[in-house]
mmCIF file of C-alpha atoms and ligand atoms in Angstrom:
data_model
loop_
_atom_site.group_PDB
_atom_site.id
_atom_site.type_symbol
_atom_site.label_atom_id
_atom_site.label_comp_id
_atom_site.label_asym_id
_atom_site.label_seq_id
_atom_site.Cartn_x
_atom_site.Cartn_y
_atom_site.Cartn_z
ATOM 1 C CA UNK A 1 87.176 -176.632 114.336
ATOM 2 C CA UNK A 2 89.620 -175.378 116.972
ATOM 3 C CA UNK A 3 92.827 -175.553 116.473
ATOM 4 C CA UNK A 4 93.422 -178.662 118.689
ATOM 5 C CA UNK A 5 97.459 -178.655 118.808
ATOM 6 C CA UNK A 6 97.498 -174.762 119.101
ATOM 7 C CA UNK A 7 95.646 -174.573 122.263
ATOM 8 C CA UNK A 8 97.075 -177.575 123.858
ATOM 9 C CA UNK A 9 100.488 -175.980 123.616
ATOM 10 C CA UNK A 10 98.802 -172.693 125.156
ATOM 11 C CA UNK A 11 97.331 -175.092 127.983
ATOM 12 C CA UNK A 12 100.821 -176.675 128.407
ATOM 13 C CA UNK A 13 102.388 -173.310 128.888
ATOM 14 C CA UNK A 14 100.250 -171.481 130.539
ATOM 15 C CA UNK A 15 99.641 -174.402 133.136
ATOM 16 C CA UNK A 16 96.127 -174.940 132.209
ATOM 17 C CA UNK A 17 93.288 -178.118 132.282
ATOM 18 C CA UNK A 18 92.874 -178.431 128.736
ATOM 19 C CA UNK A 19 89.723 -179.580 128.167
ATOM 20 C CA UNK A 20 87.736 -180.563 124.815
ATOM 21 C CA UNK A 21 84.395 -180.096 123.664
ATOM 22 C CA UNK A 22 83.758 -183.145 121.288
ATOM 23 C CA UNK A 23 80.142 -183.757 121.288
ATOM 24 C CA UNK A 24 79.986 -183.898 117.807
ATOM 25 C CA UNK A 25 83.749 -183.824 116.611
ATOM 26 C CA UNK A 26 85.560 -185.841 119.076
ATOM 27 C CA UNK A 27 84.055 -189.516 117.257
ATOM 28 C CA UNK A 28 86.026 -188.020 113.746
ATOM 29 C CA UNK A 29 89.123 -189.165 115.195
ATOM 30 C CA UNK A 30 87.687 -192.975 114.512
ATOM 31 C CA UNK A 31 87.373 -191.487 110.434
ATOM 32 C CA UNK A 32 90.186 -192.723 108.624
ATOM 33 C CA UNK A 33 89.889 -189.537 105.985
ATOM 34 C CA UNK A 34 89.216 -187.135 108.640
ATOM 35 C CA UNK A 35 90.461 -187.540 111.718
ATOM 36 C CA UNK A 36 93.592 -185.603 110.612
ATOM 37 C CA UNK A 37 90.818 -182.384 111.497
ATOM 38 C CA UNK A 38 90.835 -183.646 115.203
ATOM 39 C CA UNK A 39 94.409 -183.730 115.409
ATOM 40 C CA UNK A 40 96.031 -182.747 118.988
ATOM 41 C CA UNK A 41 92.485 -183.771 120.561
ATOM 42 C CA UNK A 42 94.564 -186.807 122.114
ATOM 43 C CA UNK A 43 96.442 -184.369 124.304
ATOM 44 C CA UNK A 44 93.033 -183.214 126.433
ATOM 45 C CA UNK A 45 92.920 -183.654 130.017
ATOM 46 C CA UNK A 46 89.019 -184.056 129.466
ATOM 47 C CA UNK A 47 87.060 -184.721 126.576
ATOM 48 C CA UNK A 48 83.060 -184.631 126.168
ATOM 49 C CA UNK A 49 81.888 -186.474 123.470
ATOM 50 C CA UNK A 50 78.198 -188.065 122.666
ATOM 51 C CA UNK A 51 77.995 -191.577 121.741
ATOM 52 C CA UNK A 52 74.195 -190.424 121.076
ATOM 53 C CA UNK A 53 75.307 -188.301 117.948
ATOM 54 C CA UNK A 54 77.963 -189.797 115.335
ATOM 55 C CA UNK A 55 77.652 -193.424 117.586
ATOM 56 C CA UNK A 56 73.922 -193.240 116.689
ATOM 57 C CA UNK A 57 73.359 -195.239 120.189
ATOM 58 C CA UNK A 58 69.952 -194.170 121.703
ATOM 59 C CA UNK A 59 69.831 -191.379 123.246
ATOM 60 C CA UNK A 60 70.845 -190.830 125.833
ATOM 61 C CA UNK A 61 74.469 -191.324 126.312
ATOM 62 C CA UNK A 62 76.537 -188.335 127.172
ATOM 63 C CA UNK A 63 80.568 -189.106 127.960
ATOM 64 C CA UNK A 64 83.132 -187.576 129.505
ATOM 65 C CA UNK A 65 86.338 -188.896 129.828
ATOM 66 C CA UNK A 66 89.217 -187.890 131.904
ATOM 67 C CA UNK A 67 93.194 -188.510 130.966
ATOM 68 C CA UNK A 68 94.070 -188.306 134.973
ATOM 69 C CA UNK A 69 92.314 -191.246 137.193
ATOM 70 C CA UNK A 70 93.514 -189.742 140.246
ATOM 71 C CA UNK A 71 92.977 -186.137 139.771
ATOM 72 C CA UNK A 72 89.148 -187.911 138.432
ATOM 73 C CA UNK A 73 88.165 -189.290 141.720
ATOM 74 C CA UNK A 74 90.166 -186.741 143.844
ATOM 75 C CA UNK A 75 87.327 -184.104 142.448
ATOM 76 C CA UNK A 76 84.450 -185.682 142.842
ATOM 77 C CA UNK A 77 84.507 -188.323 145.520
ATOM 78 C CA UNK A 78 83.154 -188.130 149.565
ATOM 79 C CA UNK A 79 82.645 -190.157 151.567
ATOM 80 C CA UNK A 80 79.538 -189.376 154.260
ATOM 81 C CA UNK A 81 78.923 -192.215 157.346
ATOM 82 C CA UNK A 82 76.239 -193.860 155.031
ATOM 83 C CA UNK A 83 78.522 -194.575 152.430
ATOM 84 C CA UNK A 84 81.812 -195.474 154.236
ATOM 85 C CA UNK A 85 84.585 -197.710 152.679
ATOM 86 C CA UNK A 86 85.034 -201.313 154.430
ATOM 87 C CA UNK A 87 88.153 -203.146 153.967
ATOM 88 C CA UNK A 88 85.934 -206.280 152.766
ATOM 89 C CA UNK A 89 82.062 -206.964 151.763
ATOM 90 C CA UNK A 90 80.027 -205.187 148.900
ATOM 91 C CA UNK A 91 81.482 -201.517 149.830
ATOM 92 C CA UNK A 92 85.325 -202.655 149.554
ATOM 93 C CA UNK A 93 84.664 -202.340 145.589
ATOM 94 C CA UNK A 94 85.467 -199.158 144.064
ATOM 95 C CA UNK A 95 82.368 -196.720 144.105
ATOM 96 C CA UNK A 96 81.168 -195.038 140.958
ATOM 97 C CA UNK A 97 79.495 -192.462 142.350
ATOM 98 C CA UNK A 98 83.368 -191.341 143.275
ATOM 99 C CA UNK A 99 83.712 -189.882 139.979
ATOM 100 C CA UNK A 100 81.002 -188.098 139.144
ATOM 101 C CA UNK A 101 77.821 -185.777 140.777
ATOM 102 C CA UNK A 102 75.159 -188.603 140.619
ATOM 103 C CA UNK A 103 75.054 -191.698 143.096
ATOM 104 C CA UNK A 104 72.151 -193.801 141.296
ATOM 105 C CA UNK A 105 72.508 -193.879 137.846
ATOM 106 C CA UNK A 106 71.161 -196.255 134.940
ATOM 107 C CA UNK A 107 73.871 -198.470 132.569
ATOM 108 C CA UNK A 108 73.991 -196.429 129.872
ATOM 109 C CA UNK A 109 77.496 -197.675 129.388
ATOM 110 C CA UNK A 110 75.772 -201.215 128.303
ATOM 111 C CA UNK A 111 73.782 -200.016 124.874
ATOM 112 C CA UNK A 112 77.463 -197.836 123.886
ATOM 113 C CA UNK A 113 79.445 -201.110 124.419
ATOM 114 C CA UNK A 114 76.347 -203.236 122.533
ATOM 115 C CA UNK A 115 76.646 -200.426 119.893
ATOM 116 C CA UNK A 116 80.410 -201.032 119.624
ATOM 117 C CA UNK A 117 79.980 -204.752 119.844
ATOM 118 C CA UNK A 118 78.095 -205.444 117.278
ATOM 119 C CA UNK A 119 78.864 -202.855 114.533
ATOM 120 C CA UNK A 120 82.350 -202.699 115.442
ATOM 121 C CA UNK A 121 84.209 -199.352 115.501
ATOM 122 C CA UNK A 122 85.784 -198.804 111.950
ATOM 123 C CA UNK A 123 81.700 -198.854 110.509
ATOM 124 C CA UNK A 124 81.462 -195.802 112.764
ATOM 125 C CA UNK A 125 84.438 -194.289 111.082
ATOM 126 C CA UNK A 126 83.402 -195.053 107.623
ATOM 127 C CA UNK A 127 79.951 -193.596 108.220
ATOM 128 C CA UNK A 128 81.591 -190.213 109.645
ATOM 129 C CA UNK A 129 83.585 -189.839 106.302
ATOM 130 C CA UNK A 130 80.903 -190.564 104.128
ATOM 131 C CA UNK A 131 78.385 -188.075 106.006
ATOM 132 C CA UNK A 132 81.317 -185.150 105.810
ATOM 133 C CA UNK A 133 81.988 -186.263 101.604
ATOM 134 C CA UNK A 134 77.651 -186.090 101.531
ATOM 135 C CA UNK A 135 78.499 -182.550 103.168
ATOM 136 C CA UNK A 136 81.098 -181.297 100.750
ATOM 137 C CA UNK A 137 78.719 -182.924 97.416
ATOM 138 C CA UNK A 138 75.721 -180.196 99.135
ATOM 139 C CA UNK A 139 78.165 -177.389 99.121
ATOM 140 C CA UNK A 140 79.069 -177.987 95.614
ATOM 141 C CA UNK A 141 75.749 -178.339 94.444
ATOM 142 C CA UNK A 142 75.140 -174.674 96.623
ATOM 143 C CA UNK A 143 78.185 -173.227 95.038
ATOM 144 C CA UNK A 144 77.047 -173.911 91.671
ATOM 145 C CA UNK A 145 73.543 -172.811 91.682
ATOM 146 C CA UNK A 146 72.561 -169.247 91.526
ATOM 147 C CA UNK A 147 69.884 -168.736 93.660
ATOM 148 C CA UNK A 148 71.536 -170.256 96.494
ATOM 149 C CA UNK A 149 74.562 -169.206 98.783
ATOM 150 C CA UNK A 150 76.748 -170.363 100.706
ATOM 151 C CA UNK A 151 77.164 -168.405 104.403
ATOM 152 C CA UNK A 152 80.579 -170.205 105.198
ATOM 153 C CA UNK A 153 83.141 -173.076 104.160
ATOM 154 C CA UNK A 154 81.885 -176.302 104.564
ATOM 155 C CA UNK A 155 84.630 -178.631 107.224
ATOM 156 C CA UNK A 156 82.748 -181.298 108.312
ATOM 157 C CA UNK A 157 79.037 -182.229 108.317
ATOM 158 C CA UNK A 158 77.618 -178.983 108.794
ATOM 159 C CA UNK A 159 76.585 -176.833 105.289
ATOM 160 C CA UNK A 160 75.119 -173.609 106.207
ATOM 161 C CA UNK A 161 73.304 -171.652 103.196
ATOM 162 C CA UNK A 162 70.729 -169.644 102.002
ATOM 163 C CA UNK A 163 67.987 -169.459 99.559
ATOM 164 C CA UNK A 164 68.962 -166.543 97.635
ATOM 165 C CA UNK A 165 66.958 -165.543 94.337
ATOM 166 C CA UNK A 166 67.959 -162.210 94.098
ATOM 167 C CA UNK A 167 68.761 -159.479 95.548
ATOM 168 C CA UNK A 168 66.557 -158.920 98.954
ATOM 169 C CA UNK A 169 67.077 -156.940 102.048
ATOM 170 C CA UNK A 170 68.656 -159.130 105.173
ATOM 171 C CA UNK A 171 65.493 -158.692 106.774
ATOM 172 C CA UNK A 172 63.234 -160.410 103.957
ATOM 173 C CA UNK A 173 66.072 -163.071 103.306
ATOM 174 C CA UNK A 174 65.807 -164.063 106.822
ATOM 175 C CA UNK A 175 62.066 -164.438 106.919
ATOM 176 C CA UNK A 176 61.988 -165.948 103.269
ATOM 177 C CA UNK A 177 64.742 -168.831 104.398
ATOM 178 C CA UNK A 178 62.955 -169.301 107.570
ATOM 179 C CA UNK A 179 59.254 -169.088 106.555
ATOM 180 C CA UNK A 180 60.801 -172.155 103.758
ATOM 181 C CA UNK A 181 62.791 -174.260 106.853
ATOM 182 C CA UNK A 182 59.213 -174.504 108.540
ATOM 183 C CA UNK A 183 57.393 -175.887 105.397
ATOM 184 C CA UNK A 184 59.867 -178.269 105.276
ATOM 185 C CA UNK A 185 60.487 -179.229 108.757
ATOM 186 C CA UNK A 186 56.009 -179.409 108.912
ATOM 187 C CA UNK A 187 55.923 -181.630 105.577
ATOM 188 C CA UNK A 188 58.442 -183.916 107.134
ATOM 189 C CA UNK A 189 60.920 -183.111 103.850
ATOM 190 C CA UNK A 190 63.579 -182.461 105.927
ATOM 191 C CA UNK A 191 64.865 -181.356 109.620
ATOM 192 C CA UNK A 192 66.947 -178.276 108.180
ATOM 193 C CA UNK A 193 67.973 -175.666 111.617
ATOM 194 C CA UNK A 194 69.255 -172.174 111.023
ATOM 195 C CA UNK A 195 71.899 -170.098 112.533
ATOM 196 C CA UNK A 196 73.647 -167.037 112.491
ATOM 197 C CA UNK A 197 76.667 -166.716 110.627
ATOM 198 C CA UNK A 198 79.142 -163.459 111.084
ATOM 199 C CA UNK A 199 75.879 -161.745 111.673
ATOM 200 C CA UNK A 200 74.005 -163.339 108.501
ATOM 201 C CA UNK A 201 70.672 -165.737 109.118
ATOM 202 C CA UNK A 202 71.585 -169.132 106.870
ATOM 203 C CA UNK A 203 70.163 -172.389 106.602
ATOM 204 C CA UNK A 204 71.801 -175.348 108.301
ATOM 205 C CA UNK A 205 72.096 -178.973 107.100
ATOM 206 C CA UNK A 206 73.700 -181.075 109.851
ATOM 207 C CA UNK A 207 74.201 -184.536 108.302
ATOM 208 C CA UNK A 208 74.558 -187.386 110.629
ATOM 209 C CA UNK A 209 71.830 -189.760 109.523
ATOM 210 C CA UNK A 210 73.889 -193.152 108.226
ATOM 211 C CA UNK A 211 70.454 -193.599 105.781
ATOM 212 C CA UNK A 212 71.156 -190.181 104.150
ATOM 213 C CA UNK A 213 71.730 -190.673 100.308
ATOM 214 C CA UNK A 214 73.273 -188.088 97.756
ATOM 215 C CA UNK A 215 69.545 -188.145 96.151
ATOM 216 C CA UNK A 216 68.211 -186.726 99.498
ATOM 217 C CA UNK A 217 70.376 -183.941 99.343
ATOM 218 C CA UNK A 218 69.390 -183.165 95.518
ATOM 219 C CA UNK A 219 65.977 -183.533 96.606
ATOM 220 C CA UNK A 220 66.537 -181.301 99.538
ATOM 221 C CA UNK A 221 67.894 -178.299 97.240
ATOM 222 C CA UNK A 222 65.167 -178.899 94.600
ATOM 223 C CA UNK A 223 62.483 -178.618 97.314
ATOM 224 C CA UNK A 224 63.927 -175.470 99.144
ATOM 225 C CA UNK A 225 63.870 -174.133 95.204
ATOM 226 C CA UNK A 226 60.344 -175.022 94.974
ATOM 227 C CA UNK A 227 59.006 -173.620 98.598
ATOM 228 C CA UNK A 228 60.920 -170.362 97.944
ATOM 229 C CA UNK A 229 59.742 -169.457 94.510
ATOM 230 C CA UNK A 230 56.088 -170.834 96.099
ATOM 231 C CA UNK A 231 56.453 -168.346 98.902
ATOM 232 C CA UNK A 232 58.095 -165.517 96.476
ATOM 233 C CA UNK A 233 54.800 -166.104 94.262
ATOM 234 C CA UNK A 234 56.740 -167.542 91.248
ATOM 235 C CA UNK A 235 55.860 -171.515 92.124
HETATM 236 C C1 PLP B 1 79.651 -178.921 120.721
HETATM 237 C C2 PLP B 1 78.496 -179.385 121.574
HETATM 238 N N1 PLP B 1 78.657 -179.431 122.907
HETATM 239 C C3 PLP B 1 77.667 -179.869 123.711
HETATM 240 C C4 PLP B 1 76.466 -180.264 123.191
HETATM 241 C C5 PLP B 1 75.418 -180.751 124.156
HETATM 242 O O1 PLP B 1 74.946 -181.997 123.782
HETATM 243 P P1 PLP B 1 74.226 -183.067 124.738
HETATM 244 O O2 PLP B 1 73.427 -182.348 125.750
HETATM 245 O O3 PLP B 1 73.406 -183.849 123.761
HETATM 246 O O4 PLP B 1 75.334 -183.865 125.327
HETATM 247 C C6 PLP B 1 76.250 -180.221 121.817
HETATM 248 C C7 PLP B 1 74.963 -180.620 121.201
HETATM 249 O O5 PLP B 1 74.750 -180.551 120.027
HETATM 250 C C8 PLP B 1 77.311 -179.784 120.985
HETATM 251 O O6 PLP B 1 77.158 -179.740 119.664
#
């Protein structure tokens, strides 16, 4: 994670719009163990964040909020004959299209504030925590298992790895650990991605599912064991 208060300072010296990226981060600060990691995010003139990720409303519900309310509307709104202000009647209300590109637009708003309604916001927080302490029990369980590695320190909910037996060139590795992420992702084991990682393919296990149990994650391992030694002719 960026360092939050670091680059607000920068913003606030430098005269800048500082403006977060929390799509998936921004909903820690509602984690009572974590949102110490999101720290300084409070100081953004703008913040993007997904209520369709850790909110788990359906998709889709993108958000971005803005500190400023004038600076908001002073960006986005005109106002063209057809959609001229009256000092009474329905266009004396505030229009919404003011602060934003779109003019008709759906209520998304109403399944976030359903969401929030009905589960309340500090389940939300407790389910953030326990996906990131499901994160950190993988990376242990990858750290202490010797044909597996870790490709970088686990921080939140993301554990990125790889299925290492023994010694093989990057190449192989890379087409080993993905040839075993599509068996799993076509048996419907699990919906492991991969990345690169300071120039090294890895697995990635992004855990966000409030269902996920510490027995799926065994079962994850022992299955990406099992595919891998399949593949390598060992299974
Ligand atoms: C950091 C970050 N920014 C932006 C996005 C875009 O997400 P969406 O199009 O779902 O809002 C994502 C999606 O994963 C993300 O992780």
């Amino acid at each position: 994670i960026d360092d939050l208060k670091a680059i607000s300072q920068l913003c606030k010296e430098e005269g800048i719009w500082f403006h977060v990226d929390g799509c998936i981060g921004a909903l820690m600060s509602i984690a009572p163990e974590n949102k110490h990691l999101v720290d300084g995010i409070e100081d953004a003139d703008s913040l993007a964040l997904d209520p369709h990720k850790w909110l788990h409303v359906p998709f889709e519900a993108g958000c971005a909020l803005i500190k400023d309310a004038s600076l908001h509307r002073d960006a986005f709104a005109v106002h063209p004959e057809y959609l001229e202000e009256k000092p009474r009647g329905i266009a004396a209300a505030e229009y919404l299209q003011d602060y934003n590109l779109q003019t008709s637009r759906g209520f998304r708003a109403l399944k976030v504030w359903l969401t929030l309604k009905e589960h309340g916001v500090a389940k939300f927080g407790r389910l953030i925590d326990q996906n990131i302490a499901q994160a950190h029990y993988l990376t242990e369980m990858v750290k202490n298992d010797s044909e597996l590695e870790l490709a970088a320190p686990t921080t939140v909910n993301i554990v990125c790895f790889s299925y290492k037996p023994a010694e093989l060139a990057d190449d192989a590795l890379e087409a080993l650990n993905i040839e075993i992420m599509i068996r799993l992702q076509e048996s419907g084991t699990a919906a492991v991605s991969d990345t690169t990682v300071k120039g090294r393919h890895c697995l990635r296990a992004a855990l966000c599912n409030h269902r996920t149990r510490r027995s799926d994650l065994e079962l994850l391992l022992r299955e990406i064991k099992s595919v891998g030694s399949a593949i390598l002719g060992k299974g």
